[in-house]
Structures are given as C-alpha cells and as structure tokens.
Short mmCIF file of C-alpha atoms in Angstrom, two decimals:
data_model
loop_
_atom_site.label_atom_id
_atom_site.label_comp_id
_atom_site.label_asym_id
_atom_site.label_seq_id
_atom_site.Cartn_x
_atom_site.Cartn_y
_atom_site.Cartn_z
CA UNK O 609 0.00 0.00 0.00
CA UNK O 610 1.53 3.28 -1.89
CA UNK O 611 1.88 6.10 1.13
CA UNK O 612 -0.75 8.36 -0.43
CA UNK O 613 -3.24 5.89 -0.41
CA UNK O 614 -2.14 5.46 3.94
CA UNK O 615 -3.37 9.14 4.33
CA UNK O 616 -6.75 8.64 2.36
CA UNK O 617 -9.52 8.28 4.88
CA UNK O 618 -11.14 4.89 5.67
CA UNK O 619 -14.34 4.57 2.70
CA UNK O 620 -17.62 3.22 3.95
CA UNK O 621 -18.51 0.04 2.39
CA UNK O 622 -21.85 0.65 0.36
CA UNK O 623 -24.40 -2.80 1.57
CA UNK O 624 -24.07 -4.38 -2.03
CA UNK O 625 -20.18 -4.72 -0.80
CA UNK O 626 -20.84 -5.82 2.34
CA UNK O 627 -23.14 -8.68 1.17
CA UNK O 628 -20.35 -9.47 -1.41
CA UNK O 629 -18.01 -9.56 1.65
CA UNK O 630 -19.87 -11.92 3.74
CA UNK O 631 -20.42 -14.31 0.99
CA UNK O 632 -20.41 -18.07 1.89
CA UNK O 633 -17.34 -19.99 0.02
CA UNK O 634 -17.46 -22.50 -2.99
CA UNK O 635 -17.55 -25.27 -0.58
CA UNK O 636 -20.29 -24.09 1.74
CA UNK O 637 -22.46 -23.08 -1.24
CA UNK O 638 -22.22 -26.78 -2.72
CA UNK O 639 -23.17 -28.80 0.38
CA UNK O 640 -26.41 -26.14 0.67
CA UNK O 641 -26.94 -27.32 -2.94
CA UNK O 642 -26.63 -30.70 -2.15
CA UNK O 643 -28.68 -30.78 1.05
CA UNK O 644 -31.45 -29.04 -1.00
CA UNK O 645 -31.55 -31.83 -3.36
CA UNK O 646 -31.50 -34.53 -1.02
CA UNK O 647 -35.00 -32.43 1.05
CA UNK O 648 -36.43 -31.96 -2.64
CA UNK O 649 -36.19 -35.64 -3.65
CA UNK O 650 -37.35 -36.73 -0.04
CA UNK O 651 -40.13 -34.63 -0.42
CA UNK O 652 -40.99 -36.54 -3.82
CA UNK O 653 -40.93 -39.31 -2.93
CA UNK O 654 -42.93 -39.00 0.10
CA UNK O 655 -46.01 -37.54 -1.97
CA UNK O 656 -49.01 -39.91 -1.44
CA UNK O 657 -50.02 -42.05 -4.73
CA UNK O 658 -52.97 -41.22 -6.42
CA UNK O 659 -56.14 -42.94 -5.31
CA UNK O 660 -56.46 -46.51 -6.40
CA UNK O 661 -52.49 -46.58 -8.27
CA UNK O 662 -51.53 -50.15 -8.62
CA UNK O 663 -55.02 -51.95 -7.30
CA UNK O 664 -57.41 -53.86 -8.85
CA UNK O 665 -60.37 -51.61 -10.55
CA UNK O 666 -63.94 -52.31 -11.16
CA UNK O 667 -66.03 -51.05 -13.67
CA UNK O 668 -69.54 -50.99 -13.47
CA UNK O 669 -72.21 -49.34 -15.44
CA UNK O 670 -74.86 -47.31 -13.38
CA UNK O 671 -78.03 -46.68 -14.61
CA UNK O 672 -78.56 -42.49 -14.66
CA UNK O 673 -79.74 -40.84 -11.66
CA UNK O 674 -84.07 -40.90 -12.14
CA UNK O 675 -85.86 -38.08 -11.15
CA UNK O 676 -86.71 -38.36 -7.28
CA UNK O 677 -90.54 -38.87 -6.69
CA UNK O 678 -92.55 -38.02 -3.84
CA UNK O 679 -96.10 -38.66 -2.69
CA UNK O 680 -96.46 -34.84 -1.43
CA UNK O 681 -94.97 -33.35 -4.41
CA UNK O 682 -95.44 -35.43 -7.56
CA UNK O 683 -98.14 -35.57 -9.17
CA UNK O 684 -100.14 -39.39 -9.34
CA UNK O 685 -99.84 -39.25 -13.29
CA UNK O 686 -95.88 -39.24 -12.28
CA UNK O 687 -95.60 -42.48 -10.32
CA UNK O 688 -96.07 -45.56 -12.13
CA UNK O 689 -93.92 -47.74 -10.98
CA UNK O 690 -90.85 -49.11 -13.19
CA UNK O 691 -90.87 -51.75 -15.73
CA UNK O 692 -89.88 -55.20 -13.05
CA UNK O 693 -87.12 -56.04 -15.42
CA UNK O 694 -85.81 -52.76 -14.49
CA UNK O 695 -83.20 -52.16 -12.17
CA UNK O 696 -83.41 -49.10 -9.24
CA UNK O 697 -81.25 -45.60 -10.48
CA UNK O 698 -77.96 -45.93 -8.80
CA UNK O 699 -78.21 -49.84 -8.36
CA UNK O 700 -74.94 -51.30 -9.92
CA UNK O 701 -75.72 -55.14 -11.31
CA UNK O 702 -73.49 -57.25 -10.60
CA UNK O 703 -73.75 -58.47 -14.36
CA UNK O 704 -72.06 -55.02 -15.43
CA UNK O 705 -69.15 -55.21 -13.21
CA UNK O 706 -65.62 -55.99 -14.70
CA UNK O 707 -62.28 -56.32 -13.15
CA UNK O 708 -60.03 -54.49 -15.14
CA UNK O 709 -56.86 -55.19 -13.06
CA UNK O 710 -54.34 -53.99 -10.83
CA UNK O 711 -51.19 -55.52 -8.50
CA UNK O 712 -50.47 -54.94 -4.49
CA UNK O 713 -49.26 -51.65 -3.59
CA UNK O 714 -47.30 -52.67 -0.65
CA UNK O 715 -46.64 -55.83 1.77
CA UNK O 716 -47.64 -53.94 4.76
CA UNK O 717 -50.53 -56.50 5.75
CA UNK O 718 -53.48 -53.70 6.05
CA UNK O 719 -56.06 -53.49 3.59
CA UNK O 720 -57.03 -49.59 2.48
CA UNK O 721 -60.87 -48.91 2.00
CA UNK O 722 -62.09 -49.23 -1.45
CA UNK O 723 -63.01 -45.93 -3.20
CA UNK O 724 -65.37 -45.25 -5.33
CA UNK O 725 -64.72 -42.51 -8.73
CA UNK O 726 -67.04 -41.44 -11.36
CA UNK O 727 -64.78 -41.25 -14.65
CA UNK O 728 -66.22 -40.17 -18.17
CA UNK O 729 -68.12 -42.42 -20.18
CA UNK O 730 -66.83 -44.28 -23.12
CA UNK O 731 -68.20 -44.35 -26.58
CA UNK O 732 -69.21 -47.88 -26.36
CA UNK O 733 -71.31 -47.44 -23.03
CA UNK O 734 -75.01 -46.31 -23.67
CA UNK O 735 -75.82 -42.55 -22.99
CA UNK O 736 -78.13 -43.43 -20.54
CA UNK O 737 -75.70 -44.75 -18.16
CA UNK O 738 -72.65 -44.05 -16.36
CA UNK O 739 -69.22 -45.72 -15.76
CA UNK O 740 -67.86 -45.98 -11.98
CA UNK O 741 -64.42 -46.96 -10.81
CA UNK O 742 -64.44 -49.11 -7.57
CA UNK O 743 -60.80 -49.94 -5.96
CA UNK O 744 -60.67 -53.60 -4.74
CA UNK O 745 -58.46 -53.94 -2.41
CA UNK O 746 -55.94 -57.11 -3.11
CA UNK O 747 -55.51 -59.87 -0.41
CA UNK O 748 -52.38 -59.04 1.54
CA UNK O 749 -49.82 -61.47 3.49
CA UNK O 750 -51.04 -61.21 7.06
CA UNK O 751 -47.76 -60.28 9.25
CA UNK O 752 -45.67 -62.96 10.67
CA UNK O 753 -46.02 -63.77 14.36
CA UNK O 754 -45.56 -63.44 16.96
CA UNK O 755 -45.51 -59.53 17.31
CA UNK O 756 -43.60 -58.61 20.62
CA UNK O 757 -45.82 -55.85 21.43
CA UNK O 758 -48.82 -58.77 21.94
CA UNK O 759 -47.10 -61.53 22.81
CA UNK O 760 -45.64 -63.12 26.63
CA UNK O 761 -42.67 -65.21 26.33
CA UNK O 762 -42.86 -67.96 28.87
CA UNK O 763 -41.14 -71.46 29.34
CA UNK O 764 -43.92 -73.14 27.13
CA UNK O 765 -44.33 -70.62 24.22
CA UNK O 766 -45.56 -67.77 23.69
CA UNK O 767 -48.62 -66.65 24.88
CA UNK O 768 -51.42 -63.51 23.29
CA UNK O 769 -51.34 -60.61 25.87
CA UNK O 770 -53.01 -56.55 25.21
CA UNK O 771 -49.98 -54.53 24.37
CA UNK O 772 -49.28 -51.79 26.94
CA UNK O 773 -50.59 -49.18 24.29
CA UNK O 774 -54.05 -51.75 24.58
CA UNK O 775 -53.69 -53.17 21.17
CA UNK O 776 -54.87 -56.67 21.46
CA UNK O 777 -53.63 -59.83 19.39
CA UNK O 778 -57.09 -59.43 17.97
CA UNK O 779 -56.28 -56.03 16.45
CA UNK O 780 -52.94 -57.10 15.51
CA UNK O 781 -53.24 -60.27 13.93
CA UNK O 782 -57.01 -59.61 12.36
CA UNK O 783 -57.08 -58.55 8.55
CA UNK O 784 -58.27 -55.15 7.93
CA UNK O 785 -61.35 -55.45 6.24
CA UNK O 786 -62.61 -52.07 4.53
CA UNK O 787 -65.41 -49.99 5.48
CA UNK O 788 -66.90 -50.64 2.66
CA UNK O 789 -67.23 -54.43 2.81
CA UNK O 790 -67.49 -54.57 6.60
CA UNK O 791 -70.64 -51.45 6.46
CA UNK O 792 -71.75 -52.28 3.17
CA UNK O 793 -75.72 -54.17 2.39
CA UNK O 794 -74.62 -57.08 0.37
CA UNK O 795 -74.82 -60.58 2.54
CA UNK O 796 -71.69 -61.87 3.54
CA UNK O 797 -70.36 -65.16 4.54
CA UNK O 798 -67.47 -66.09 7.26
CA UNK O 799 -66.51 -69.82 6.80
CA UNK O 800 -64.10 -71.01 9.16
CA UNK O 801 -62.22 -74.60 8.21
CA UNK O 802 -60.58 -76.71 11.37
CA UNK O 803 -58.27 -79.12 11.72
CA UNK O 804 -55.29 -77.43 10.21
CA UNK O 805 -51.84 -78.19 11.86
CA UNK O 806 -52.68 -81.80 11.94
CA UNK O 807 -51.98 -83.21 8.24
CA UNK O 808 -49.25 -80.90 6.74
CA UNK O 809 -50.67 -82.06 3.19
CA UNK O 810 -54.36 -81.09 3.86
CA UNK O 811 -53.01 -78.24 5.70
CA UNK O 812 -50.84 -77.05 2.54
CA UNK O 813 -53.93 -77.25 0.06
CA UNK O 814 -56.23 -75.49 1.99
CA UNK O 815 -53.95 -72.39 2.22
CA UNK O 816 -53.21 -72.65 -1.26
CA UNK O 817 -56.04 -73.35 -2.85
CA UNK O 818 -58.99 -71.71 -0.76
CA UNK O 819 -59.09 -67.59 -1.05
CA UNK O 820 -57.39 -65.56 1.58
CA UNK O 821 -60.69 -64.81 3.49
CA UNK O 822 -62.01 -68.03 4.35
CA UNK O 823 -60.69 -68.29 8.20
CA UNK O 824 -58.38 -71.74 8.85
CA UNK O 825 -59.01 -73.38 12.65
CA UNK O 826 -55.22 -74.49 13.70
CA UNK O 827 -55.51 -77.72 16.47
CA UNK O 828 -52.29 -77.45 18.88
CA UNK O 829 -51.06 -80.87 18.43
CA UNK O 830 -48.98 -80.59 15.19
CA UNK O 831 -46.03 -80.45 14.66
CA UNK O 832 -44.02 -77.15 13.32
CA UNK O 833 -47.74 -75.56 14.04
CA UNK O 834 -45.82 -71.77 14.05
CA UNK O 835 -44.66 -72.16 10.24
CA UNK O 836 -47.61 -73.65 9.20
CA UNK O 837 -49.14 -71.08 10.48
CA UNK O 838 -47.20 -68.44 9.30
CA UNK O 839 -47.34 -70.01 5.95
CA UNK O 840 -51.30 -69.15 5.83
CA UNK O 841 -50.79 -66.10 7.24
CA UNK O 842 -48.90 -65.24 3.91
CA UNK O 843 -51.70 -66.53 2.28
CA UNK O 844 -53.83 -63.75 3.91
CA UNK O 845 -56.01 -66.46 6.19
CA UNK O 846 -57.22 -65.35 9.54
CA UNK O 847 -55.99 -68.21 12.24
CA UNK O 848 -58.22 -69.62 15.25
CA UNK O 849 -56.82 -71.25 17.90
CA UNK O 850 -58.85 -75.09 18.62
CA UNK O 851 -59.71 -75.83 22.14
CA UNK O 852 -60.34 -78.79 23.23
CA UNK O 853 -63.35 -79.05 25.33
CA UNK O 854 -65.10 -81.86 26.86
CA UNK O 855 -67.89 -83.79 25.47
CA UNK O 856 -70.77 -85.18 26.55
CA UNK O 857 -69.45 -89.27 26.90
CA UNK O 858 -66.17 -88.26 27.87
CA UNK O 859 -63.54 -89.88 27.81
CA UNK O 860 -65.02 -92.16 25.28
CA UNK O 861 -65.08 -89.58 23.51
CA UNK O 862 -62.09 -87.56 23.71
CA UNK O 863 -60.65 -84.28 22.05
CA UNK O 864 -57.20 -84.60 23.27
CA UNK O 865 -54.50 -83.75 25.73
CA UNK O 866 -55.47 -80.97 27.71
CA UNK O 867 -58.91 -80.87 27.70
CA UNK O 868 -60.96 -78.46 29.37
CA UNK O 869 -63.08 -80.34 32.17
CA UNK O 870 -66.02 -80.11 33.88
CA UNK O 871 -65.07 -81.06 37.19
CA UNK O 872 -61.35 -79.80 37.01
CA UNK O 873 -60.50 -77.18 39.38
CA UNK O 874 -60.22 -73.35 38.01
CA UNK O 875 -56.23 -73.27 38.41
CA UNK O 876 -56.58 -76.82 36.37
CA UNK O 877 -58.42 -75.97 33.60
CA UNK O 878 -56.41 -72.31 33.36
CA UNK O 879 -53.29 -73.83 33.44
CA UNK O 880 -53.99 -76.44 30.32
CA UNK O 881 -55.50 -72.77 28.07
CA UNK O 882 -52.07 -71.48 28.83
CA UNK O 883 -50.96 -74.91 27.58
CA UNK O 884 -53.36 -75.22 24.63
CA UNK O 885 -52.26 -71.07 23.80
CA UNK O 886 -48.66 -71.49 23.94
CA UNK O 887 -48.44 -74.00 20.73
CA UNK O 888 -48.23 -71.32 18.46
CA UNK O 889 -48.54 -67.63 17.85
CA UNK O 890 -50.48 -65.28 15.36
CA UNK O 891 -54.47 -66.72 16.17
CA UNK O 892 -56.95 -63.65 16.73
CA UNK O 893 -59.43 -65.83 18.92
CA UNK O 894 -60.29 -69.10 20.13
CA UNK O 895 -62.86 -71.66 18.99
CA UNK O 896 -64.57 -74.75 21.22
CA UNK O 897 -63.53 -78.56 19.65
CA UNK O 898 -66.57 -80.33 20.81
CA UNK O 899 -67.28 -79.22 24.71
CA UNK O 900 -70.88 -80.19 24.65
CA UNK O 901 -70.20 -80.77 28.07
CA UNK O 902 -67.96 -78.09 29.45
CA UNK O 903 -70.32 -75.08 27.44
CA UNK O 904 -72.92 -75.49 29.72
CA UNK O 905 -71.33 -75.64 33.14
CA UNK O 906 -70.86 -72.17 34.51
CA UNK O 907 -68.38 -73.05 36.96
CA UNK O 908 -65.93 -74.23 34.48
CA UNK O 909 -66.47 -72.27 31.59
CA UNK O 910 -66.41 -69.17 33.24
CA UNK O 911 -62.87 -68.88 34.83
CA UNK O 912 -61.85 -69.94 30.72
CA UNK O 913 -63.89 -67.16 29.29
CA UNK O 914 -62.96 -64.71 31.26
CA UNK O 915 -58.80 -65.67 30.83
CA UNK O 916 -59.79 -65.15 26.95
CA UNK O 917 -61.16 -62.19 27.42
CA UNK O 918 -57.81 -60.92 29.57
CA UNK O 919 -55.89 -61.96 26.82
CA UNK O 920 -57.73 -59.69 24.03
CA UNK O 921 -59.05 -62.55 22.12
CA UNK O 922 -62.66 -63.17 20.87
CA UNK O 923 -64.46 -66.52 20.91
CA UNK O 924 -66.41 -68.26 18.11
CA UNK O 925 -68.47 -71.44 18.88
CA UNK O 926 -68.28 -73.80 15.75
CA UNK O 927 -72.05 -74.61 15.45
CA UNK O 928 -71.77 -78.72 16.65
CA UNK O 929 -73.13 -77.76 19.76
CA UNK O 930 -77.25 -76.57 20.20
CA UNK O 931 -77.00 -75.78 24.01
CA UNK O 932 -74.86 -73.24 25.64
CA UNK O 933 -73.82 -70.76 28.24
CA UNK O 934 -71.33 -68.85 25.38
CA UNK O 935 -73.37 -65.74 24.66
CA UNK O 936 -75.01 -65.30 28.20
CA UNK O 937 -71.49 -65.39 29.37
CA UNK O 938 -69.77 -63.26 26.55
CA UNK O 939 -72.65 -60.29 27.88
CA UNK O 940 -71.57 -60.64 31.23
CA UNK O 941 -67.58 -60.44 30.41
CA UNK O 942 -68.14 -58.31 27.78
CA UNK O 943 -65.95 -60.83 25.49
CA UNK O 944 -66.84 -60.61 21.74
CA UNK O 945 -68.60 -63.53 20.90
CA UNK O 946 -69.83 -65.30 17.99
CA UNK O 947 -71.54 -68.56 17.06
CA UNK O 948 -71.41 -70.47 13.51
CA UNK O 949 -75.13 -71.89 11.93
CA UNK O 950 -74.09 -74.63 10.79
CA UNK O 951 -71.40 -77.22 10.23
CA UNK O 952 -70.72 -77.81 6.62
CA UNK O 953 -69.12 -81.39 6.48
CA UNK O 954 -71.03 -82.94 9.04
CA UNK O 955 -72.02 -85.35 6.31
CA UNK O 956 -68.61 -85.07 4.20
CA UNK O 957 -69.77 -85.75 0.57
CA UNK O 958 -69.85 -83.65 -2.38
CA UNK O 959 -73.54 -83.26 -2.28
CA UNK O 960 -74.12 -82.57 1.27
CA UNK O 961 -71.51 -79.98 1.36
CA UNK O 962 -72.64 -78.29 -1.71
CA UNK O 963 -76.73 -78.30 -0.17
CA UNK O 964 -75.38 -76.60 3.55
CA UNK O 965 -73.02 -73.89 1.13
CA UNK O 966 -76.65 -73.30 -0.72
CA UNK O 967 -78.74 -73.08 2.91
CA UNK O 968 -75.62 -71.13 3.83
CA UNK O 969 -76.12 -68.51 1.14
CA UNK O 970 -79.64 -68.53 1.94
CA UNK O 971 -79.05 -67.20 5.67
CA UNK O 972 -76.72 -64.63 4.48
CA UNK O 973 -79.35 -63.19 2.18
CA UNK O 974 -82.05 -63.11 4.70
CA UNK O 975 -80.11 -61.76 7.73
CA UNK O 976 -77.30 -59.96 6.01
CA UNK O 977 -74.53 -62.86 6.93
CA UNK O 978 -73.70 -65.96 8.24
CA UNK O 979 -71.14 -67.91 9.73
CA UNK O 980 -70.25 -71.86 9.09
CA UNK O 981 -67.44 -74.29 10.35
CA UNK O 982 -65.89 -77.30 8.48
CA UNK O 983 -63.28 -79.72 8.55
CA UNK O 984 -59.77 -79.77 6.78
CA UNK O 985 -60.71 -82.92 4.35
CA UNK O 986 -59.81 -82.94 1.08
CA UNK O 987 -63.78 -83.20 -0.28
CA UNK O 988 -64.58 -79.82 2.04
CA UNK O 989 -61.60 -78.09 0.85
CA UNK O 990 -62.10 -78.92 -3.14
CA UNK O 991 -65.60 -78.19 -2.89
CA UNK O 992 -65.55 -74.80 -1.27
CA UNK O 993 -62.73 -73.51 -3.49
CA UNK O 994 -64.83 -74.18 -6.36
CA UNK O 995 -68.16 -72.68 -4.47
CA UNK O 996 -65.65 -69.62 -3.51
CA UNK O 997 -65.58 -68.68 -7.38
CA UNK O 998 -68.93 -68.72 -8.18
CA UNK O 999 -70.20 -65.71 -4.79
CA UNK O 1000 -68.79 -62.76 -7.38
CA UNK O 1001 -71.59 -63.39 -9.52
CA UNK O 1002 -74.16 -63.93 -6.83
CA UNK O 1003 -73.50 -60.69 -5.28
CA UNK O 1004 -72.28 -62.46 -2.20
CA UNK O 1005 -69.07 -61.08 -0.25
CA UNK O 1006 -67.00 -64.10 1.45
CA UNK O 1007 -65.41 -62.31 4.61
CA UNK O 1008 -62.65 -63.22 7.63
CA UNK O 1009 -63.72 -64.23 10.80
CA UNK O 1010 -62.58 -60.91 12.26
CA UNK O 1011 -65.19 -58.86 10.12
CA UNK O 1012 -67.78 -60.93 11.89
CA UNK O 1013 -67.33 -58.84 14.84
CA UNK O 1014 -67.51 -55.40 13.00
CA UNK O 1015 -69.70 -53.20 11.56
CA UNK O 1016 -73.10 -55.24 9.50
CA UNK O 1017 -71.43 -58.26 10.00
CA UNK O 1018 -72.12 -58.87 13.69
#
C-alpha cells in the first residue's frame, strides 16, 4: 500500500459490498446445494399415490340418476312404478361389473378402504348410463407372528397378551377389512375350516387353494404348528386357535391332551389354556372342539372365558353344539362372541356340502350374513374352493372371521 493511499480516509462500504463480503465460500455453497436436493427428492418421494395406483379396478355401469318422486310433491300421473325387469337408479348389477386389473401396492398387511370414482363415459357405453371406478383392495400377506408388542414369552411358548398401548392380538393379527365391505348391504359369509396343523398335506392345500378370506381353525397338536401357520398367514387367512373341550361321553369320547373339564378345578383348567395357547402364535381368537359338556357348566367355563377375554381374544363357537352358556357369558364379560349356523361337512360328501353352502347362502341373504365351520378334508376343501368362485356373480361377499365382529357383519 503506496503512502498516499495510507493518508486517504477509511471509505464506507456501500451494503451491495458488504453482502459481497460476507459471501459463503465455494464449498459451503455446494453442500447447501446438495442438502437441497436430497430435502427436494425426499419430499418426492414422500407424496401420497394417487387414489387406487396399482389396485385392482372395477367397472360398473350405473343406470342415470331418475328423477326423485314423492307422494307430497309429484303428481299421481308421475308415479307408475318401473318396468320389473328394471333395475333401481344408482343400483350397480353385478352383471355389469368388470375387473379391469391392478397388483399390491405394498406388503404392509393392512387393507385400504375401497373408493369409489365417477370417470367419463366411453363411446361404447349407452348414454343413458354411467361408468364408476371401484378400488378392490388385493388380499395381503397377514404379518408374521408373533408380534412382541402382543405376545408373553414364557417357558412353554408364547402366549397372546393386550400390548401396553391396549392393542390386542385381535387387532394385531385380524385382517383389515374395509369400510366398505365390513358397512356395506350385500350378505356376507365367514366360513371357518378346522383341523389345520394336523396333516401338513391337507393343511398345505387349503392355504393354497382356498381364497385368503375363508378363516383356517389351527388344532395345537402338530407339529411345526408356528410355520404352518405363518405359511397361511402369507396366504392372507385369519388363524383360530382349537380348544379342546369336553364332550358329553367323555372320555369315550375324547378331544385330546389338555382338555378343558367339567369337574377340574379353576387353576386346572387355566393352566392347560395357557398350555393349549402357547403351541403357536399369530391366532386372533379361540374356537370350542366339541365341549358339549364343558359349554354349559358355569363353573368351568367361566374362569376360561374370562382368561380369553384378559388376553384380548374373541371366541367363536363352531355350530356342533345346540346348548350353551357362550353368549349369556360373553354379555356378562363383555368378550366378543360369535356362534357359527351350521357345520358344513357334518355329512362329508360332495352333495351334502354343496346343499349346507346353498342353505348357507340362503341365511346370508335373509339376515345380512352368516357364519359356518368345516373340517380340513380334502372333499370340504375342493368343494368350497370351487363354491368360492362362483359368490362374485351372486353378489355375495366371502369375509374373515374378524369382520364378523364389525360393523353389518355382527
């Protein structure tokens, strides 16, 4: 610095100088950059899908909205009534329905409500009507158990406890059945098939071959029961735990080790649920194996109802007995209970099964739905795969055992 330029007084900085000054450096400015990117694609990727991306679509054609009538407003030249062959405005037919395809979104085990969109019409589709869009939500894989958060470890197994946020193994390992199925008018069936765990053939085809909502009964004597199980869990089946409860004639007539007795002590009867519970994880409730007996002594059933309850299951009697204390009980407890119609296989031939599926649809259109049992054989588990195809076109919704205790289905 020259001497002359020493003497000049100090010049004040104008602020387009002093922002120039305080500039960040090269390096500074390209992590900012980089940082930036990595929130912007972050963002992006977070965005939620558009409705129904990636799921199976239905297309149905609805007849257009008629004008509304009214006794206090319309005229009587106004209200004939429609042709019979005629169906109601805003009735979809199950006749103009179409699956027009889709795949799984995710593997996250929960099933999103279906939605419904009004799209424009095509050229083909006759002016009269309208074209709606309704998402059906895919069968997911059920998650694999046990889940901590429900489950006790002890020295026999693991045993279904309520979290300590009071999510139960009910709510955990149940599927989640839309609102729209579980609320909606159209009957619905729960089937429920026992015996699984047992034969690891039988057990094999009937998660493979049956649809994802028919329920499977697991019996805790097999062997491997927790892979078999988790096996139809992928499959999307609901699991019930068997009990074995005693029968009138017993023990001629016996269920098993670890029976539920009459005239066992409380303590007794506790300690072989804990038992019976500890096979395997990933059931949502408990169902009776015979126990025409045990259901209708108070004394004894009581002390096992109530440990059900505890454990945030629900119970489902399997329709082979006429006579019990169940319900009265589940009121008193407050435990969700349910009981099944009819037994499907009790006579296990082609025919008979086929005539109790056909009563079966018969109760579901009268009272809205219904609830049968059946056996792992080979002639119940053909026969109701093949019956399983035919409810689309009957307008006839084939539901877990869980959606039984929600909504319509109750």
């Amino acid at each position: 610095m020259s001497r002359n330029e020493m003497r000049q007084p100090l010049k004040r900085l104008n602020p387009v100088q002093r922002l120039w000054r305080r500039r960040p450096s090269a390096l500074a400015m390209v992590s900012g950059l980089v940082a930036l990117g990595f929130a912007s694609a972050g963002l992006w990727l977070s965005r939620p899908p558009p409705p129904g991306t990636g799921e199976p679509v239905v297309v149905a054609a609805i007849p257009e909205q008629a004008e509304i009538v009214t006794s206090s407003i319309t005229p009587a030249s106004n209200t004939d009534a429609a042709a019979p062959d005629q169906a109601p405005a805003g009735v979809i037919d199950p006749n103009d329905i179409e699956i027009i395809g889709g795949e799984q979104m995710d593997d996250t085990g929960q099933l999103p409500a279906a939605q419904v969109e009004d799209i424009a019409p095509e050229d083909n589709i006759a002016p009269e009507k309208h074209q709606a869009m309704i998402v059906v939500p895919p069968h997911r894989p059920l998650r694999k158990a046990p889940v901590e958060a429900v489950t006790e470890k002890t020295d026999q197994g693991p045993l279904p406890r309520i979290s300590s946020g009071g999510k139960t193994p009910f709510d955990i390992y149940s599927q989640m059945t839309p609102l729209s199925v579980a609320h909606s008018d159209w009957p619905k069936i729960t089937l429920v098939l026992g015996g699984m765990g047992l034969n690891a053939r039988l057990t094999k085809k009937a998660v493979e071959l049956l649809p994802g909502d028919v329920t499977l009964g697991f019996a805790p004597y097999g062997e491997n029961l927790q892979s078999q199980v988790n096996a139809a869990r992928a499959e999307g089946h609901e699991i019930l735990l068997q009990v074995p409860m005693e029968p009138v004639g017993y023990p001629g007539a016996n269920p098993g080790p670890s029976t539920l007795l009459t005239d066992a002590k409380p303590e007794q009867n506790l300690a072989a649920l804990k038992w019976l519970m500890s096979r395997f994880a990933g059931y949502s409730g408990i169902t009776n194996y015979m126990g025409a007996r045990l259901l209708v002594t108070e004394g004894a059933l009581r002390p096992v109802m109530k440990e059900v309850k505890a454990r945030g299951l629900v119970y489902l009697e399997d329709g082979s007995v006429t006579m019990t204390l169940s319900s009265k009980l589940g009121q008193e407890l407050r435990l969700p209970v349910q009981r099944a119609r009819l037994v499907i296989d009790a006579e296990p031939t082609e025919s008979a099964i086929k005539a109790a599926l056909a009563k079966l649809e018969q109760e579901a259109a009268k009272n809205g739905s219904a609830i049968a049992t059946g056996s792992g054989l080979d002639i119940t588990i053909e026969t109701v795969a093949e019956w399983a195809r035919t409810l689309q076109e009957k307008g006839i919704l084939l539901v877990p055992v869980s959606a039984a205790y929600k909504g319509r289905a109750t």
